Tab-separated table of N, CA, C and O in Angstrom:
chain	number	residue	atom	x	y	z
H	1045	MET	N	9.179	7.900	24.607
H	1045	MET	CA	8.795	9.271	24.586
H	1045	MET	C	8.346	9.897	25.976
H	1045	MET	O	7.631	9.182	26.519
H	1046	SER	N	8.926	10.773	26.286
H	1046	SER	CA	8.325	11.710	27.515
H	1046	SER	C	7.108	12.108	27.618
H	1046	SER	O	6.860	12.477	26.436
H	1047	ILE	N	6.725	12.769	28.523
H	1047	ILE	CA	5.242	12.981	28.634
H	1047	ILE	C	5.143	14.659	28.013
H	1047	ILE	O	4.266	14.947	27.416
H	1048	GLU	N	6.237	15.403	28.189
H	1048	GLU	CA	6.434	16.597	27.615
H	1048	GLU	C	6.245	16.649	25.989
H	1048	GLU	O	5.772	17.347	25.390
H	1049	THR	N	7.085	15.635	25.490
H	1049	THR	CA	7.023	15.233	23.911
H	1049	THR	C	5.493	15.089	23.712
H	1049	THR	O	5.183	15.518	22.590
H	1050	ALA	N	4.925	14.160	24.415
H	1050	ALA	CA	3.711	13.561	23.941
H	1050	ALA	C	2.875	14.895	24.076
H	1050	ALA	O	1.956	14.796	23.038
H	1051	LYS	N	2.823	15.648	25.106
H	1051	LYS	CA	1.816	16.972	24.734
H	1051	LYS	C	2.354	17.919	23.731
H	1051	LYS	O	1.165	18.262	23.170
H	1052	ARG	N	3.461	17.871	23.179
H	1052	ARG	CA	3.855	18.551	22.254
H	1052	ARG	C	3.308	17.913	20.876
H	1052	ARG	O	2.454	18.623	20.007
H	1053	LEU	N	3.267	16.839	20.565
H	1053	LEU	CA	2.708	16.005	19.429
H	1053	LEU	C	1.035	16.279	19.542
H	1053	LEU	O	0.726	16.414	18.505
H	1054	VAL	N	0.503	15.964	20.890
H	1054	VAL	CA	-0.946	16.165	21.108
H	1054	VAL	C	-1.429	17.832	20.467
H	1054	VAL	O	-2.138	18.254	19.645
H	1055	SER	N	-0.619	18.797	20.886
H	1055	SER	CA	-0.870	20.208	20.582
H	1055	SER	C	-0.807	20.533	19.287
H	1055	SER	O	-1.080	21.378	18.988
H	1056	VAL	N	0.253	19.832	18.274
H	1056	VAL	CA	0.409	19.918	16.883
H	1056	VAL	C	-0.438	19.087	16.219
H	1056	VAL	O	-0.072	18.957	14.936
H	1057	ASN	N	-1.477	18.386	16.662
H	1057	ASN	CA	-2.223	17.329	16.049
H	1057	ASN	C	-1.268	16.368	15.227
H	1057	ASN	O	-1.846	15.660	14.192
H	1058	ALA	N	-0.182	15.947	15.832
H	1058	ALA	CA	0.516	14.749	15.325
H	1058	ALA	C	0.050	13.661	15.745
H	1058	ALA	O	0.405	12.384	15.209
H	1059	VAL	N	-0.965	13.468	16.651
H	1059	VAL	CA	-1.284	12.407	17.307
H	1059	VAL	C	-2.922	12.304	16.825
H	1059	VAL	O	-3.703	13.087	16.953
H	1060	SER	N	-3.119	11.059	16.262
H	1060	SER	CA	-4.569	11.202	15.665
H	1060	SER	C	-5.301	9.864	16.617
H	1060	SER	O	-6.619	10.207	16.606
H	1061	ARG	N	-4.797	9.137	17.141
H	1061	ARG	CA	-5.461	8.176	18.003
H	1061	ARG	C	-4.533	7.902	19.407
H	1061	ARG	O	-3.327	7.940	19.119
H	1062	VAL	N	-5.112	7.405	20.077
H	1062	VAL	CA	-4.343	6.945	21.400
H	1062	VAL	C	-5.092	5.550	21.958
H	1062	VAL	O	-6.198	5.387	21.734
H	1063	ALA	N	-4.074	4.659	22.239
H	1063	ALA	CA	-4.761	3.527	22.929
H	1063	ALA	C	-3.881	3.333	24.089
H	1063	ALA	O	-2.668	3.551	24.470
H	1064	ILE	N	-4.768	2.581	24.920
H	1064	ILE	CA	-4.081	1.938	26.257
H	1064	ILE	C	-4.191	0.481	26.100
H	1064	ILE	O	-4.815	-0.130	25.788
H	1065	GLU	N	-2.980	0.023	25.953
H	1065	GLU	CA	-2.747	-1.817	26.007
H	1065	GLU	C	-2.181	-2.419	27.038
H	1065	GLU	O	-0.900	-1.680	27.789
H	1066	CYS	N	-2.824	-3.237	27.363
H	1066	CYS	CA	-1.944	-4.368	28.513
H	1066	CYS	C	-1.064	-4.771	27.904
H	1066	CYS	O	-0.942	-5.422	26.556
H	1067	PHE	N	0.191	-4.848	28.525
H	1067	PHE	CA	1.527	-5.404	27.837
H	1067	PHE	C	2.021	-6.653	28.448
H	1067	PHE	O	2.868	-7.334	27.928
H	1068	ASP	N	1.727	-6.791	29.779
H	1068	ASP	CA	2.249	-8.230	30.306
H	1068	ASP	C	1.229	-8.754	31.124
H	1068	ASP	O	1.578	-9.603	32.060
H	1069	GLY	N	-0.179	-8.728	31.045
H	1069	GLY	CA	-1.140	-9.227	31.727
H	1069	GLY	C	-1.640	-8.569	32.826
H	1069	GLY	O	-2.811	-8.950	33.227
H	1070	ARG	N	-0.999	-7.593	33.266
H	1070	ARG	CA	-1.378	-6.928	34.324
H	1070	ARG	C	-1.071	-5.169	34.335
H	1070	ARG	O	-1.791	-4.854	34.937
H	1071	ARG	N	-0.041	-4.889	33.591
H	1071	ARG	CA	0.097	-3.346	33.463
H	1071	ARG	C	-0.093	-2.919	32.278
H	1071	ARG	O	-0.375	-3.696	31.057
H	1072	TRP	N	-0.365	-1.740	32.150
H	1072	TRP	CA	-0.964	-0.762	30.911
H	1072	TRP	C	0.124	0.078	30.486
H	1072	TRP	O	0.940	0.670	31.263
H	1073	ALA	N	0.061	0.327	28.961
H	1073	ALA	CA	0.885	1.205	28.582
H	1073	ALA	C	0.023	2.168	27.575
H	1073	ALA	O	-0.494	1.885	26.956
H	1074	ILE	N	0.680	3.438	27.500
H	1074	ILE	CA	-0.143	4.314	26.483
H	1074	ILE	C	0.697	4.513	25.248
H	1074	ILE	O	1.604	4.680	25.255
H	1075	VAL	N	-0.069	4.298	24.035
H	1075	VAL	CA	0.521	4.338	22.525
H	1075	VAL	C	-0.049	5.380	22.189
H	1075	VAL	O	-1.276	5.301	21.851
H	1076	LEU	N	0.513	6.382	21.655
H	1076	LEU	CA	-0.074	7.433	20.992
H	1076	LEU	C	0.432	7.240	19.264
H	1076	LEU	O	1.473	6.720	19.025
H	1077	ARG	N	-0.604	7.350	18.593
H	1077	ARG	CA	-0.538	6.779	17.202
H	1077	ARG	C	-0.993	7.994	16.132
H	1077	ARG	O	-1.693	8.766	16.380
H	1078	GLY	N	-0.202	8.020	15.037
H	1078	GLY	CA	-0.072	9.059	14.331
H	1078	GLY	C	0.574	8.626	12.933
H	1078	GLY	O	0.020	7.385	12.765
H	1079	ARG	N	1.422	9.522	12.258
H	1079	ARG	CA	2.114	8.601	11.188
H	1079	ARG	C	2.824	7.321	11.740
H	1079	ARG	O	3.271	6.526	10.857
H	1080	GLU	N	3.269	7.539	12.875
H	1080	GLU	CA	4.186	6.331	13.670
H	1080	GLU	C	3.396	6.084	14.986
H	1080	GLU	O	2.765	7.012	15.430
H	1081	ASP	N	3.601	5.192	15.457
H	1081	ASP	CA	3.338	4.448	16.774
H	1081	ASP	C	4.336	5.181	17.759
H	1081	ASP	O	5.467	4.813	17.833
H	1082	PHE	N	4.005	5.911	19.103
H	1082	PHE	CA	5.034	6.208	19.984
H	1082	PHE	C	4.552	5.843	21.414
H	1082	PHE	O	3.408	5.847	21.799
H	1083	ILE	N	5.193	5.165	22.385
H	1083	ILE	CA	4.876	4.780	23.307
H	1083	ILE	C	5.564	5.752	24.603
H	1083	ILE	O	6.603	5.686	24.484
H	1084	LEU	N	4.334	5.779	25.524
H	1084	LEU	CA	4.999	6.995	26.687
H	1084	LEU	C	5.885	6.066	27.260
H	1084	LEU	O	5.650	4.844	27.892
H	1085	ARG	N	6.918	6.513	27.643
H	1085	ARG	CA	7.808	5.994	28.450
H	1085	ARG	C	8.427	6.637	30.046
H	1085	ARG	O	8.387	8.177	29.784
H	1086	SER	N	8.931	6.097	30.726
H	1086	SER	CA	9.310	7.024	31.878
H	1086	SER	C	10.978	7.170	31.949
H	1086	SER	O	11.508	6.506	30.948
H	1087	ALA	N	11.364	7.726	32.659
H	1087	ALA	CA	12.939	8.005	32.664
H	1087	ALA	C	13.768	6.371	33.018
H	1087	ALA	O	14.649	6.391	32.090
H	1088	ARG	N	12.891	5.599	33.740
H	1088	ARG	CA	13.680	4.321	33.988
H	1088	ARG	C	13.279	3.077	33.268
H	1088	ARG	O	13.634	2.221	33.188
H	1089	GLN	N	12.021	3.203	32.551
H	1089	GLN	CA	11.482	2.115	31.961
H	1089	GLN	C	10.839	2.378	30.884
H	1089	GLN	O	10.206	3.572	30.654
H	1090	ASP	N	10.663	1.346	30.046
H	1090	ASP	CA	10.341	1.477	28.424
H	1090	ASP	C	9.413	0.124	28.330
H	1090	ASP	O	9.872	-0.751	28.466
H	1091	PRO	N	8.046	0.168	28.219
H	1091	PRO	CA	6.948	1.464	28.427
H	1091	PRO	C	6.799	1.958	30.154
H	1091	PRO	O	7.201	1.187	30.729
H	1092	LYS	N	6.184	3.195	30.127
H	1092	LYS	CA	5.890	3.711	31.102
H	1092	LYS	C	4.744	2.846	31.641
H	1092	LYS	O	3.735	2.565	30.954
H	1093	ALA	N	4.967	1.964	32.713
H	1093	ALA	CA	3.718	1.044	33.325
H	1093	ALA	C	2.833	1.850	34.260
H	1093	ALA	O	3.333	2.369	35.177
H	1094	TYR	N	1.649	1.325	33.824
H	1094	TYR	CA	0.410	2.055	34.655
H	1094	TYR	C	0.107	0.649	35.533
H	1094	TYR	O	-0.745	-0.248	34.662
H	1095	ALA	N	-0.300	0.471	36.919
H	1095	ALA	CA	-0.989	-0.602	37.532
H	1095	ALA	C	-2.391	-0.456	37.509
H	1095	ALA	O	-2.903	-1.888	37.353
H	1096	LYS	N	-2.872	0.405	37.261
H	1096	LYS	CA	-4.404	0.695	36.748
H	1096	LYS	C	-4.435	1.305	35.714
H	1096	LYS	O	-4.043	2.188	35.308
H	1097	ILE	N	-5.754	0.924	35.144
H	1097	ILE	CA	-6.187	1.455	33.563
H	1097	ILE	C	-6.741	2.771	34.105
H	1097	ILE	O	-6.561	3.779	33.380
H	1098	GLU	N	-7.290	3.172	35.216
H	1098	GLU	CA	-7.720	4.349	35.792
H	1098	GLU	C	-6.670	5.549	35.600
H	1098	GLU	O	-6.887	6.497	35.298
H	1099	THR	N	-5.549	5.068	35.967
H	1099	THR	CA	-4.387	6.045	36.197
H	1099	THR	C	-3.830	6.236	34.824
H	1099	THR	O	-3.519	7.230	34.279
H	1100	ALA	N	-3.854	5.225	33.852
H	1100	ALA	CA	-3.753	5.322	32.440
H	1100	ALA	C	-4.585	6.357	31.835
H	1100	ALA	O	-4.104	7.237	31.017
H	1101	LEU	N	-5.763	6.253	32.253
H	1101	LEU	CA	-6.719	7.052	31.571
H	1101	LEU	C	-6.514	8.666	31.869
H	1101	LEU	O	-6.955	9.298	31.224
H	1102	ALA	N	-6.218	8.723	33.303
H	1102	ALA	CA	-6.059	9.917	33.882
H	1102	ALA	C	-5.153	10.791	33.132
H	1102	ALA	O	-5.024	11.972	32.834
H	1103	GLU	N	-3.746	9.755	32.795
H	1103	GLU	CA	-2.767	10.447	32.084
H	1103	GLU	C	-3.195	10.892	30.723
H	1103	GLU	O	-2.640	12.124	30.127
H	1104	VAL	N	-3.952	10.152	30.039
H	1104	VAL	CA	-4.699	10.446	28.863
H	1104	VAL	C	-5.181	11.833	28.547
H	1104	VAL	O	-4.993	12.566	27.964
H	1105	ARG	N	-6.025	11.864	29.713
H	1105	ARG	CA	-6.708	13.225	29.907
H	1105	ARG	C	-5.834	14.398	30.171
H	1105	ARG	O	-5.912	15.298	29.419
H	1106	SER	N	-4.897	14.052	31.099
H	1106	SER	CA	-3.901	15.234	31.019
H	1106	SER	C	-3.021	15.594	29.739
H	1106	SER	O	-2.412	16.832	29.775
H	1107	LEU	N	-3.157	14.803	29.047
H	1107	LEU	CA	-2.548	14.976	27.662
H	1107	LEU	C	-3.418	15.968	26.854
H	1107	LEU	O	-3.063	16.701	25.714
H	1108	GLY	N	-4.584	16.080	27.299
H	1108	GLY	CA	-5.558	16.873	26.330
H	1108	GLY	C	-6.639	16.070	25.262
H	1108	GLY	O	-6.852	16.677	24.566
H	1109	LEU	N	-6.352	14.745	25.604
H	1109	LEU	CA	-7.228	13.937	24.648
H	1109	LEU	C	-8.394	13.456	25.252
H	1109	LEU	O	-8.522	13.238	26.507
H	1110	ARG	N	-9.403	13.406	24.406
H	1110	ARG	CA	-10.822	13.011	24.955
H	1110	ARG	C	-11.274	11.437	24.765
H	1110	ARG	O	-12.409	10.837	25.335
H	1111	PHE	N	-10.476	10.833	23.929
H	1111	PHE	CA	-10.989	9.444	23.411
H	1111	PHE	C	-9.788	8.483	23.440
H	1111	PHE	O	-8.835	8.918	23.211
H	1112	ALA	N	-9.888	7.252	23.760
H	1112	ALA	CA	-8.847	6.429	23.897
H	1112	ALA	C	-9.542	4.971	23.481
H	1112	ALA	O	-10.500	4.520	24.051
H	1113	GLU	N	-8.720	4.314	22.945
H	1113	GLU	CA	-8.736	2.744	22.451
H	1113	GLU	C	-8.557	2.044	23.744
H	1113	GLU	O	-7.291	2.337	24.418
H	1114	VAL	N	-9.036	1.162	23.999
H	1114	VAL	CA	-8.353	0.022	25.115
H	1114	VAL	C	-8.257	-1.237	24.692
H	1114	VAL	O	-9.184	-1.717	24.217
H	1115	GLU	N	-7.051	-1.883	24.769
H	1115	GLU	CA	-6.487	-3.165	24.031
H	1115	GLU	C	-6.537	-4.189	25.255
H	1115	GLU	O	-5.600	-3.905	26.148
H	1116	PHE	N	-7.563	-4.704	25.364
H	1116	PHE	CA	-7.684	-6.124	26.378
H	1116	PHE	C	-6.871	-7.325	26.212
H	1116	PHE	O	-7.113	-8.352	26.886
H	1117	SER	N	-6.403	-7.790	24.879
H	1117	SER	CA	-5.882	-9.082	24.535
H	1117	SER	C	-4.901	-9.658	25.448
H	1117	SER	O	-5.200	-11.001	25.588
H	1118	LYS	N	-4.108	-9.008	26.033
H	1118	LYS	CA	-2.854	-9.408	26.854
H	1118	LYS	C	-3.461	-9.424	28.281
H	1118	LYS	O	-2.813	-9.805	29.022
H	1119	TRP	N	-4.647	-8.768	28.840
H	1119	TRP	CA	-4.859	-8.668	30.035
H	1119	TRP	C	-5.365	-10.070	30.579
H	1119	TRP	O	-5.858	-10.790	30.029
H	1120	GLN	N	-4.979	-10.345	31.788
H	1120	GLN	CA	-5.271	-11.558	32.602
H	1120	GLN	C	-5.873	-10.886	34.158
H	1120	GLN	O	-5.305	-10.473	34.822
H	1121	ARG	N	-7.177	-11.310	33.901
H	1121	ARG	CA	-8.059	-11.137	35.327
H	1121	ARG	C	-7.175	-11.922	36.571
H	1121	ARG	O	-6.840	-12.968	36.206
H	1122	GLU	N	-6.909	-11.110	37.614
H	1122	GLU	CA	-6.356	-11.767	38.577
H	1122	GLU	C	-7.329	-12.543	39.568
H	1122	GLU	O	-8.407	-12.544	39.535
């Protein structure tokens, strides 16, 4: 889903939770959760990859959300 769609889902309260998940040991993805899970994606890539968790957190905040879960199970310390 695009960032514009994500903002619409947040604005109509269709998103109840958001998670930032490590998906390949080093990059992060944003997963919006409501009745279904929606993964934020870019025009070229699914999921949209964030090299730093801080960047993903800033994106979550730009969506208008104040809380996020962080899933570290696939994270690998360099």
